[in-house]
Short mmCIF file of C-alpha atoms in Angstrom, two decimals:
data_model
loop_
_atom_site.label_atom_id
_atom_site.label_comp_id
_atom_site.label_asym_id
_atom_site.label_seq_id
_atom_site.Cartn_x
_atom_site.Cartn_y
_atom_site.Cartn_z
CA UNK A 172 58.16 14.55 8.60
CA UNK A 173 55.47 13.66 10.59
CA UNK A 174 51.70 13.15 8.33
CA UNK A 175 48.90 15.65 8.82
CA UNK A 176 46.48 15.31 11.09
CA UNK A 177 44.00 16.16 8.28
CA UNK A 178 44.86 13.40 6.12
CA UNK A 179 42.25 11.27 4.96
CA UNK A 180 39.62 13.90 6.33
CA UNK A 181 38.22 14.54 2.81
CA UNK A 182 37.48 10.55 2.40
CA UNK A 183 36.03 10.14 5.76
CA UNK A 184 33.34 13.08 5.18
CA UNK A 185 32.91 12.11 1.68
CA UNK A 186 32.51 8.39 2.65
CA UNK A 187 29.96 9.60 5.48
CA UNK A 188 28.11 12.00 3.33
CA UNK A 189 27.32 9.25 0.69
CA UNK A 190 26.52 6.74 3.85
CA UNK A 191 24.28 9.89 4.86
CA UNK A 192 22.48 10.66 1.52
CA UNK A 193 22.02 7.01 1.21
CA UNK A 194 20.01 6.91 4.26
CA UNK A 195 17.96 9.35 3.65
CA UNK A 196 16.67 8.51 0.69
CA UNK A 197 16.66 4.86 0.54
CA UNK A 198 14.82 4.85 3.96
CA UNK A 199 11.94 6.06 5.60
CA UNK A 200 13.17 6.65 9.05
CA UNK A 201 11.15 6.34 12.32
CA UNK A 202 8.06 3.91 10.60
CA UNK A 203 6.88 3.14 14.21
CA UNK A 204 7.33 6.32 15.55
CA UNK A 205 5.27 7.89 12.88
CA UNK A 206 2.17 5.42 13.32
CA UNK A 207 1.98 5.81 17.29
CA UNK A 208 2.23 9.75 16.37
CA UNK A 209 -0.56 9.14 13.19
CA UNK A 210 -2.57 6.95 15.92
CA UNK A 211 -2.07 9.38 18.80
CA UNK A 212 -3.40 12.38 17.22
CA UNK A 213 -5.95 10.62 15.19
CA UNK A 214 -7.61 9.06 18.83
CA UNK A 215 -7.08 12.43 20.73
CA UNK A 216 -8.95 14.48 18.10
CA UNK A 217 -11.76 11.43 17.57
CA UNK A 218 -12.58 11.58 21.30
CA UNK A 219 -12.32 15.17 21.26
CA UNK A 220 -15.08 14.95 18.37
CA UNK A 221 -17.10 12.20 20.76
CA UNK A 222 -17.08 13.78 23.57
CA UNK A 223 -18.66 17.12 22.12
CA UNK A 224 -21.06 15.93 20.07
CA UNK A 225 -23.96 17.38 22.08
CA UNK A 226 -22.06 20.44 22.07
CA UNK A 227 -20.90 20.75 18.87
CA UNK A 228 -22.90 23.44 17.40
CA UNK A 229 -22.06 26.05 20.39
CA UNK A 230 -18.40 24.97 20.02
CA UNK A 231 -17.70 25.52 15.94
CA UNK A 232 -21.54 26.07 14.51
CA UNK A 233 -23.85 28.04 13.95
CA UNK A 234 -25.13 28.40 17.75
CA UNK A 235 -21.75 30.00 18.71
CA UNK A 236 -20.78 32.79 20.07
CA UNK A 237 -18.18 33.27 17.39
CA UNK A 238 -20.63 33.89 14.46
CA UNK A 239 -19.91 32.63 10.80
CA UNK A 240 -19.69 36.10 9.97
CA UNK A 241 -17.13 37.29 12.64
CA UNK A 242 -15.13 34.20 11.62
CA UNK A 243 -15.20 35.29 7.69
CA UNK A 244 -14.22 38.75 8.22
CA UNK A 245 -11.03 37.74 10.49
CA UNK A 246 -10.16 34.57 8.35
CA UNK A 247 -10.51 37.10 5.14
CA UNK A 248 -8.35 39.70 7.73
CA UNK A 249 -5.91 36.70 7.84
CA UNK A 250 -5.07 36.30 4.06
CA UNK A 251 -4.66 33.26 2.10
CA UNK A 252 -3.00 30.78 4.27
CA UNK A 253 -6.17 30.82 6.48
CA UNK A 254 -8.68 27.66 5.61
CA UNK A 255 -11.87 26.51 6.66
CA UNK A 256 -14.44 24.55 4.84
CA UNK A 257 -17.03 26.02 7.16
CA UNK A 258 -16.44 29.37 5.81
CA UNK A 259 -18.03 28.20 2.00
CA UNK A 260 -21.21 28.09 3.76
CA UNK A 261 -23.35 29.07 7.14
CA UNK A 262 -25.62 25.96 6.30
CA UNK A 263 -26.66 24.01 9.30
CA UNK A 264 -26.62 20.78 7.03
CA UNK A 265 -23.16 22.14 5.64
CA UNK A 266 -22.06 22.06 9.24
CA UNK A 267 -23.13 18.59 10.31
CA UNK A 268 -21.83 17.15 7.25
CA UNK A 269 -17.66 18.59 8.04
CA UNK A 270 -18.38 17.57 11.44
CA UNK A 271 -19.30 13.63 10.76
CA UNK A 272 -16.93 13.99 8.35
CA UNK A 273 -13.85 14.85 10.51
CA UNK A 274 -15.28 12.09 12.76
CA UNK A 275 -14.93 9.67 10.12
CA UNK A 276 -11.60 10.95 8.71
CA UNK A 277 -10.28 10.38 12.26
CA UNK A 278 -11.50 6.54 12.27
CA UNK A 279 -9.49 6.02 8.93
CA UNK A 280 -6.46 7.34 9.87
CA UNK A 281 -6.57 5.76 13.41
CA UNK A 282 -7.24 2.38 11.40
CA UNK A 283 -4.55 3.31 8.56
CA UNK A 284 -7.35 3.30 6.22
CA UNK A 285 -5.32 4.75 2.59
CA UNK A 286 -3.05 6.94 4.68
CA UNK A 287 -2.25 9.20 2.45
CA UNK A 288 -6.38 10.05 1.32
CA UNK A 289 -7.29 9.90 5.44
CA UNK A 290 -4.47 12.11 6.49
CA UNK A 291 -5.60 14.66 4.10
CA UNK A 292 -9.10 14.39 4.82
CA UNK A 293 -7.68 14.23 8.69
CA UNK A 294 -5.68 17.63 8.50
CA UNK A 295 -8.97 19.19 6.41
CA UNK A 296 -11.61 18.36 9.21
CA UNK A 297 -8.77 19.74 12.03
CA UNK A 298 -8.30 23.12 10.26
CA UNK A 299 -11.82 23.59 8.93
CA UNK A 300 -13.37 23.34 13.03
CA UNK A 301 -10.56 24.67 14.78
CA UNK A 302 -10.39 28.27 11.88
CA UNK A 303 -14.16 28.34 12.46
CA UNK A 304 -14.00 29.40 16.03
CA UNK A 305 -10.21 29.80 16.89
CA UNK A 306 -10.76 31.08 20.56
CA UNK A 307 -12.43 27.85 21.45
CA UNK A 308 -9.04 25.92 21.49
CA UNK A 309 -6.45 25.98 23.80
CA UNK A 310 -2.52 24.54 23.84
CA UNK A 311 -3.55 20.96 22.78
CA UNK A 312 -5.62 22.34 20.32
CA UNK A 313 -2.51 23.79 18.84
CA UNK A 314 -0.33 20.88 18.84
CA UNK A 315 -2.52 18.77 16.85
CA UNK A 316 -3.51 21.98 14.55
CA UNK A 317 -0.02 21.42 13.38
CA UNK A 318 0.53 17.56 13.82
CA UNK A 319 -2.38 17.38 11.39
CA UNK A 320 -0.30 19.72 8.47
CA UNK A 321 2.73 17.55 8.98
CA UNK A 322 1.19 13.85 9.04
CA UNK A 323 0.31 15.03 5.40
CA UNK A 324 4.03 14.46 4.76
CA UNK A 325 4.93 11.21 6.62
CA UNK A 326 4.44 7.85 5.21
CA UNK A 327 3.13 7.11 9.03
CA UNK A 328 0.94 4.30 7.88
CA UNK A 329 4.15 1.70 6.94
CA UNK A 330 2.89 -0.32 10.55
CA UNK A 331 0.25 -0.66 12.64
CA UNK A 332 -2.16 0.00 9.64
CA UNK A 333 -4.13 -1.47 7.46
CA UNK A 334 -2.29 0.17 4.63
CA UNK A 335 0.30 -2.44 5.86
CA UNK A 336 -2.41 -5.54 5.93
CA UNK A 337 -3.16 -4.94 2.66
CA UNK A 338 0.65 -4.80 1.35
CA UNK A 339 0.93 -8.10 3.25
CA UNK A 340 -1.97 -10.13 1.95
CA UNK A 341 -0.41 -8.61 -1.78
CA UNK A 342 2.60 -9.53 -1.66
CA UNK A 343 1.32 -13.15 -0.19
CA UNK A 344 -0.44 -13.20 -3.89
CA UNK A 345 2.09 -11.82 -5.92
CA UNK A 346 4.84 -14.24 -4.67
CA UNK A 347 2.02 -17.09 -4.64
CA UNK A 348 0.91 -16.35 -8.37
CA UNK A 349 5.09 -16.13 -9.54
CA UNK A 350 5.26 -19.42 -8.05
CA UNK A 351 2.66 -20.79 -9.99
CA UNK A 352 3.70 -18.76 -13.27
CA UNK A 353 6.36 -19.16 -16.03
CA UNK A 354 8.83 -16.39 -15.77
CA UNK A 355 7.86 -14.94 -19.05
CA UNK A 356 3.78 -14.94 -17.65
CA UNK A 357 4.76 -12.96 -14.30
CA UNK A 358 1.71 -11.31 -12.49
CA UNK A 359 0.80 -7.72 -12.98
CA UNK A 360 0.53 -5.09 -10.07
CA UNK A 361 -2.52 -5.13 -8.51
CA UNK A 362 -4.73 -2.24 -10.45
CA UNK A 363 -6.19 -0.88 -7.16
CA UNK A 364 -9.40 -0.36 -8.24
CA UNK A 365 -10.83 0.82 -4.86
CA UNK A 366 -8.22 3.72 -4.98
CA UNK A 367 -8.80 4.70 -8.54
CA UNK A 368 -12.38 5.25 -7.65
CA UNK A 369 -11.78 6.85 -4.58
CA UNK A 370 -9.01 9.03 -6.47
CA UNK A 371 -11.22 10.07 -8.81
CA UNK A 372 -14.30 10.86 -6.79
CA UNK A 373 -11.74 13.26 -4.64
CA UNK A 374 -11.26 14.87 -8.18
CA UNK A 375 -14.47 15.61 -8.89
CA UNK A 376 -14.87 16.96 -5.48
CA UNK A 377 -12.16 19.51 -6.84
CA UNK A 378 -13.10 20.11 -9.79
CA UNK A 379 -16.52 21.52 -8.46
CA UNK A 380 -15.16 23.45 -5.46
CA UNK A 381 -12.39 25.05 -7.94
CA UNK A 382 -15.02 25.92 -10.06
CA UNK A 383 -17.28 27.71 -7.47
CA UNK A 384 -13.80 29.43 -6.36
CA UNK A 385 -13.73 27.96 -2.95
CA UNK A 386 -10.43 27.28 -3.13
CA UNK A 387 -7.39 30.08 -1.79
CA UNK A 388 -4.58 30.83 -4.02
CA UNK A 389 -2.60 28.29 -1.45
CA UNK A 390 -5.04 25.89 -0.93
CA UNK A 391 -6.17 24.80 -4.31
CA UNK A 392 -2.82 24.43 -6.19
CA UNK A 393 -1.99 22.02 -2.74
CA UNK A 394 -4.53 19.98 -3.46
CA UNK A 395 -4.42 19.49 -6.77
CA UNK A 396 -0.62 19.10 -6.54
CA UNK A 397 -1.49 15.85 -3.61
CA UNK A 398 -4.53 14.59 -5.97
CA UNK A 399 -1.93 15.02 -9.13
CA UNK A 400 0.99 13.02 -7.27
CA UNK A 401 -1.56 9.83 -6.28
CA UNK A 402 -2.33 10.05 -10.32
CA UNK A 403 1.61 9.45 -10.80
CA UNK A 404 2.25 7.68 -8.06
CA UNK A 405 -0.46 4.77 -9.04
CA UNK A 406 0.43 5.46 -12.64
CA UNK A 407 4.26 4.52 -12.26
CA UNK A 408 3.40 1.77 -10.12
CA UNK A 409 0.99 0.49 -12.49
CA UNK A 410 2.98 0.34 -16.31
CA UNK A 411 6.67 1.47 -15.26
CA UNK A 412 7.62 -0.07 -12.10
CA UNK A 413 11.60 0.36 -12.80
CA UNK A 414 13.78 3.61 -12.43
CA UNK A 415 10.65 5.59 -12.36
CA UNK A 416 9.22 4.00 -9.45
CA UNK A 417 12.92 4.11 -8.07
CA UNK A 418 12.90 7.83 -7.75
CA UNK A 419 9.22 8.30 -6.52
CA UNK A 420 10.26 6.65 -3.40
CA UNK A 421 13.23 8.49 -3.15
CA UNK A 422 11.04 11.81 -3.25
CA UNK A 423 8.80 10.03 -0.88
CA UNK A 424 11.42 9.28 1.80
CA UNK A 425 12.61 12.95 1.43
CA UNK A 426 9.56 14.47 2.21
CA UNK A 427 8.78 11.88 5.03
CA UNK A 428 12.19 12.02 6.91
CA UNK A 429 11.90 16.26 6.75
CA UNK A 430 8.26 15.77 7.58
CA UNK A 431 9.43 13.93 10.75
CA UNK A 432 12.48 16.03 11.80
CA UNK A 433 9.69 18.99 11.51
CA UNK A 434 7.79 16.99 14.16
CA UNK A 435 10.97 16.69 16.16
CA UNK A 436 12.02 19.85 16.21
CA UNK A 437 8.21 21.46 16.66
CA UNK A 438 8.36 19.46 19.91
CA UNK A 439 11.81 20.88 20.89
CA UNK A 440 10.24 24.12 20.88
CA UNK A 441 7.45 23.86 22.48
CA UNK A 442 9.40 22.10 25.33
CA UNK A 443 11.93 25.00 25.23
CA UNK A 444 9.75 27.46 24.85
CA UNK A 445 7.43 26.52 27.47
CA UNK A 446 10.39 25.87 29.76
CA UNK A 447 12.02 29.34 29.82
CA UNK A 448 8.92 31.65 29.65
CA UNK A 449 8.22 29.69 33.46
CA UNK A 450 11.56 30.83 34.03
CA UNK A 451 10.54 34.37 33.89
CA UNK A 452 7.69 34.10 36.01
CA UNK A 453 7.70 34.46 39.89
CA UNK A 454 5.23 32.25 40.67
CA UNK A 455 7.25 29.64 39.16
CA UNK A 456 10.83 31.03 40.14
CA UNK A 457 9.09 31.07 44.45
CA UNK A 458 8.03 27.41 43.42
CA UNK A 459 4.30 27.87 43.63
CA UNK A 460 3.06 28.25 40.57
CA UNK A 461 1.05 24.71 40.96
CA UNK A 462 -0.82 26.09 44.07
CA UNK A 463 -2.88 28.67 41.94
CA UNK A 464 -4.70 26.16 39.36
CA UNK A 465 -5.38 23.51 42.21
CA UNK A 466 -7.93 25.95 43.56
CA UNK A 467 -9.58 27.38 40.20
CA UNK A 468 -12.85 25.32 40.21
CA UNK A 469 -12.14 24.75 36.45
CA UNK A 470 -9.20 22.92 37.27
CA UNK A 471 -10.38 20.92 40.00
CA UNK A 472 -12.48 17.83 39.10
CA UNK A 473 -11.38 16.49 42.06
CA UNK A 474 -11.56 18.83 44.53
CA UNK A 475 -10.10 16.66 47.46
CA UNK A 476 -7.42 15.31 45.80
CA UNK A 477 -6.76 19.09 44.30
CA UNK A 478 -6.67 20.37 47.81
CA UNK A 479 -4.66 17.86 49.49
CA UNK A 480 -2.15 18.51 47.06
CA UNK A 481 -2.04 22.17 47.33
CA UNK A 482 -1.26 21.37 51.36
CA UNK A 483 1.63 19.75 50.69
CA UNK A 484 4.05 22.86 50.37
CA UNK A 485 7.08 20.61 49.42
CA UNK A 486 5.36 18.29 46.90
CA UNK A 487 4.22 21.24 44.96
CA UNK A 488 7.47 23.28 45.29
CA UNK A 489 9.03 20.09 43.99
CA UNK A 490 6.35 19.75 40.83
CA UNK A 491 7.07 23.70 40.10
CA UNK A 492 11.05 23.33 40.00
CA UNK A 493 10.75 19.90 38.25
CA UNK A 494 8.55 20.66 35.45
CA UNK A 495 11.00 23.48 34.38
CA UNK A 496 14.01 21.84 34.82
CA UNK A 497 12.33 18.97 32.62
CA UNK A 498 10.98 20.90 29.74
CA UNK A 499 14.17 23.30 29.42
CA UNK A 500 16.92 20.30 29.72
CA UNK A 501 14.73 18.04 27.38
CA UNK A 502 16.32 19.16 24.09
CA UNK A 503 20.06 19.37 25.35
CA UNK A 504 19.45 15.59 26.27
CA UNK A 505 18.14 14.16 22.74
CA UNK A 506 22.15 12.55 21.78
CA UNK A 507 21.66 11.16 25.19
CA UNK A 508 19.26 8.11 25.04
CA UNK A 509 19.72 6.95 28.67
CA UNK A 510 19.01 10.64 30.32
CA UNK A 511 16.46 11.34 27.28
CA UNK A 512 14.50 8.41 27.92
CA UNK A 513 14.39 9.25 31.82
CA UNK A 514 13.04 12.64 31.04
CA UNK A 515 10.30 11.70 28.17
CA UNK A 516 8.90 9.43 30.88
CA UNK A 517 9.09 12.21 33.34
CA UNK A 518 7.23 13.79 30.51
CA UNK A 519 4.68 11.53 30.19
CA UNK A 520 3.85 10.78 33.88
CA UNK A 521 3.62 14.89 34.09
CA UNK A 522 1.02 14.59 31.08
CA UNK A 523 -1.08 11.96 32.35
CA UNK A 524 -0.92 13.59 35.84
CA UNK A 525 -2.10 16.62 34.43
CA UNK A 526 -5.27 14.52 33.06
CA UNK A 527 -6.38 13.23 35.80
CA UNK A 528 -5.50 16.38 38.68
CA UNK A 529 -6.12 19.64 36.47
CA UNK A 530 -9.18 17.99 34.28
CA UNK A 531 -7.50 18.53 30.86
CA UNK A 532 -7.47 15.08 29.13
CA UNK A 533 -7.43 16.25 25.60
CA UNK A 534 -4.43 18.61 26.18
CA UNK A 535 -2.37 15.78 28.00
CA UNK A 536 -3.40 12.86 25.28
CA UNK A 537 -1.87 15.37 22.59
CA UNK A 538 1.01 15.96 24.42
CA UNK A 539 1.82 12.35 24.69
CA UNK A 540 0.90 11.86 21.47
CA UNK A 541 3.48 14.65 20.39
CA UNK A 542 6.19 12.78 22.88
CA UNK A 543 6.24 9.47 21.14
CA UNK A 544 8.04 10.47 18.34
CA UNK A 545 10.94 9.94 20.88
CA UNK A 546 10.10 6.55 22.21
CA UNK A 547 13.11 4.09 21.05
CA UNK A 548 11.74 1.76 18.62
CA UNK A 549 12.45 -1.38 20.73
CA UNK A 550 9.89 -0.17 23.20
CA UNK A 551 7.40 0.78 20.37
CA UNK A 552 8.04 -3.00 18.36
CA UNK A 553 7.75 -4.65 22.08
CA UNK A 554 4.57 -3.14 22.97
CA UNK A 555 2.80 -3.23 19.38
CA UNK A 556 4.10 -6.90 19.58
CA UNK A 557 2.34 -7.47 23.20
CA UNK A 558 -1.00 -5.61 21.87
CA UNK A 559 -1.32 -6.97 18.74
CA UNK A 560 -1.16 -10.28 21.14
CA UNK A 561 -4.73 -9.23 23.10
CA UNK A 562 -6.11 -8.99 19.37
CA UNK A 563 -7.87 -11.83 17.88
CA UNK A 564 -6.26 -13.16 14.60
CA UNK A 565 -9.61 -12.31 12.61
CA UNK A 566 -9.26 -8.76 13.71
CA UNK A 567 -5.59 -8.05 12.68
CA UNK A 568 -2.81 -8.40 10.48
CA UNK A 569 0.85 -9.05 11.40
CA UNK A 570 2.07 -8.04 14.00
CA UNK A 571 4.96 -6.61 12.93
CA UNK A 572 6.78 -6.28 9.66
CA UNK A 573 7.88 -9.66 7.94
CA UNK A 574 11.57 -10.39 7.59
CA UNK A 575 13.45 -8.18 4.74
CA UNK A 576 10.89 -5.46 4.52
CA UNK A 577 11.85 -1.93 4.55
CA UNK A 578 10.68 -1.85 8.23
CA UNK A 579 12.52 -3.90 9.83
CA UNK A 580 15.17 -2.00 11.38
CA UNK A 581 17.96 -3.54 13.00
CA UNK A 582 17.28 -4.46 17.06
CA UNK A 583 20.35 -4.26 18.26
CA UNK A 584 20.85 -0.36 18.27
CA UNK A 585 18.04 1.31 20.10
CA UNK A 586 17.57 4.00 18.23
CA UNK A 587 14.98 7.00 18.40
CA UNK A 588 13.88 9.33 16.11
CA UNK A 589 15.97 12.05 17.31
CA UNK A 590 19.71 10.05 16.69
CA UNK A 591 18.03 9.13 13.12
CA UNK A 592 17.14 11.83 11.76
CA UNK A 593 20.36 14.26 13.91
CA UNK A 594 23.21 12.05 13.41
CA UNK A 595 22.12 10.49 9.52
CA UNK A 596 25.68 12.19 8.30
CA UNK A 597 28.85 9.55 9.23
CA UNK A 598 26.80 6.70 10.12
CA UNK A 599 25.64 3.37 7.79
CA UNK A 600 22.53 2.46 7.05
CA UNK A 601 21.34 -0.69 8.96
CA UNK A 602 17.93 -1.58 7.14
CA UNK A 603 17.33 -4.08 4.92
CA UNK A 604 16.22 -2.85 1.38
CA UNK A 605 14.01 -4.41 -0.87
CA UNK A 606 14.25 -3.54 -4.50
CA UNK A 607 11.63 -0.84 -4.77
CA UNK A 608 9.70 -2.24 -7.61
CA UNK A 609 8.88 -5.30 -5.61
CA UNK A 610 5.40 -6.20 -4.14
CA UNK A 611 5.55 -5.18 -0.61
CA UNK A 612 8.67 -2.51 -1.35
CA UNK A 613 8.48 1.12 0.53
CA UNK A 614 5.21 2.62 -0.02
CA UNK A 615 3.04 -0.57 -1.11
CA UNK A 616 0.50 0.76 1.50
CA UNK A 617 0.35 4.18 0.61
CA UNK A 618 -1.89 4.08 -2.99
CA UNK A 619 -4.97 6.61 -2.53
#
């Protein structure tokens, strides 16, 4: 009698799911793609910020057109998710304060300045100015609305950080220090005292503002959950640096791999979504949908390029059809790294096209932003590798993650974020782990 064609089947998913689960919570997927993302964002808003400074009180204070009162009835229309820090107060000073404040939050997460702190302080400075006057934004705007709420959940500041310099230069002193120790006299972790007194200057901030009742019914138990979890975080790192530690990280690579296949699939749809409602349009079904915006003076800061491109009838019938095709076939292609990687360039060139023809730099530097969570990792460790190479020595850390660490993903599958995170069931885990109570082990960088 011939065997079944199912047997084994049970072991083979079984073996795969445990490979899976493994993966997923041993490892942080993506660590480069989530720093070009955390950088990306973090520059578009900061020169966003920079570049309307002399117009920042028509744009989201108190000489706008929106008034603080038409914003407070429609956030208060809008229920608790809704959040602004602008709305406590209609104080000039008040205003000018969130405003070099977002600037500065934008610095320290560009830098990788305690990731976790600046990404909060990051995605508090994006809501509070963009809820203040809402019709002041446009697509861009959106995107990094919600790249702002998810960063929150990444550990993006593993590379390319100084969250990472400082992990370095520890675990350079830890190992130095056991070298110089008897086992039995073995160093302690480092006590952080830079991010206890930032953690606890945050807490008073939140004790007053709970107090005064600025805080939503959504708002305030999130951040006193995030200022609660640094507590525990530094707390278990501190006096139990075994099991407990252990299953922090776990929790920590749980949250950060869903925080990234959010990102993922947030860019799917806007792709997909973007694609097929140009389907339904004639302008873009005739092929001249381009022609229109290359002769709206807001879209023309160069009016002779602008025109000479509207004159060529075939370029911009072959712009129209190609943008569709691009944005609807980008998700079917994401288990195809070859024809992916064709189109995210396609992508990209599109983006910075639309920069420097239609005027819209902001829009395009978020969209490429939002793309690079699909570059393949060998790209992203080439280039950091060639840039950190411009950088003088005094100015930088490594250039890349050391040898072991959690990082350092193997090189010889080129991987993206996509195939991570959509094909983690039924395939092995490559990177190298390092115990996670170690100096330097997953998360060393990410203390408040």
């Amino acid at each position: 009698m011939p065997p079944s064609p199912f047997a084994g089947l049970g072991g083979t998913l079984d073996a795969g799911l445990t490979r899976g689960l493994a993966r997923i919570t041993n490892t942080a997927v993506g660590p480069y793609q989530s720093a070009v993302v955390r950088i990306g964002f973090s520059l578009t808003w900061l020169l966003f910020l920079l570049r309307e400074w002399p117009h920042r009180a028509e744009l989201y204070g108190p000489d706008g057109v929106w008034t603080w009162g038409m914003a407070q009835r429609l956030m208060a229309d809008n229920g608790t998710g809704a959040f602004s820090v602008l709305m406590w107060t209609d104080s000039h000073l008040w205003f000018e304060v969130v405003y070099a404040g977002s600037i500065i939050a934008s610095l320290l997460l560009l830098l990788g300045w305690r990731t976790r702190t600046s990404s909060l302080l990051f995605m508090v400075g994006v809501l509070s100015l963009q809820n203040r006057s809402i019709f002041m934004g446009d697509g861009g705007d959106n995107v990094i609305h919600l790249m702002a709420i998810y960063l929150v959940l990444t550990r993006c500041g593993q590379v390319w950080s100084l969250d990472q310099r400082r992990a370095d230069r520890l675990r350079e002193r830890t190992q130095d220090r056991a070298r110089d120790l008897a086992p039995e006299r073995a160093p302690k972790p480092d006590p952080d005292l830079t991010g206890v007194v930032l953690w606890s200057l945050l807490g008073a901030a939140l004790i007053v503002v709970t107090l005064l009742g600025k805080l939503g019914q959504f708002w305030g138990p999130a951040f006193w959950g995030f200022w609660l979890a640094q507590a525990a975080w530094w707390a278990v790192r501190r006096y139990a640096a075994g099991e407990p530690r252990k299953v922090l990280d776990i929790i920590a690579n749980l949250v950060h791999n869903g925080g990234m296949l959010v990102i993922v699939v947030e860019v799917c749809l806007i792709y997909a979504t973007a694609g097929w409602y140009k389907i339904q349009g004639s302008r873009w079904q005739d092929g001249t949908a381009l022609y229109y915006p290359l002769h709206l003076d807001d879209f023309t800061p160069w009016p002779a390029l602008s025109h000479a491109l509207a004159g060529a009838g075939l370029i911009v019938m072959a712009i129209t059809y190609g943008t569709v095709i691009v944005q609807v076939a980008f998700p079917f292609t994401l288990f195809n790294r070859r024809v992916k990687n064709v189109l995210l360039i396609a992508m990209i060139i599109e983006h910075a096209s639309i920069a420097i023809v239609l005027g819209l730099p902001f829009f395009s530097l978020a969209m490429i932003a939002a793309d690079a969570v699909f570059l393949p990792t060998n790209f992203l460790r080439w280039a950091g590798s060639r840039i950190a190479g411009l950088v003088p020595n005094a100015l930088r850390g490594q250039a890349g993650p050391r040898s072991g660490d959690p990082r350092d993903q193997d090189q010889d599958q080129d991987q993206d974020q996509v195939r991570e995170l959509g094909t983690t069931i039924g395939r092995p885990a490559t990177e190298p782990q390092l115990a996670h109570g170690e100096p330097g082990g997953a998360g060393d960088g990410y203390r408040v």
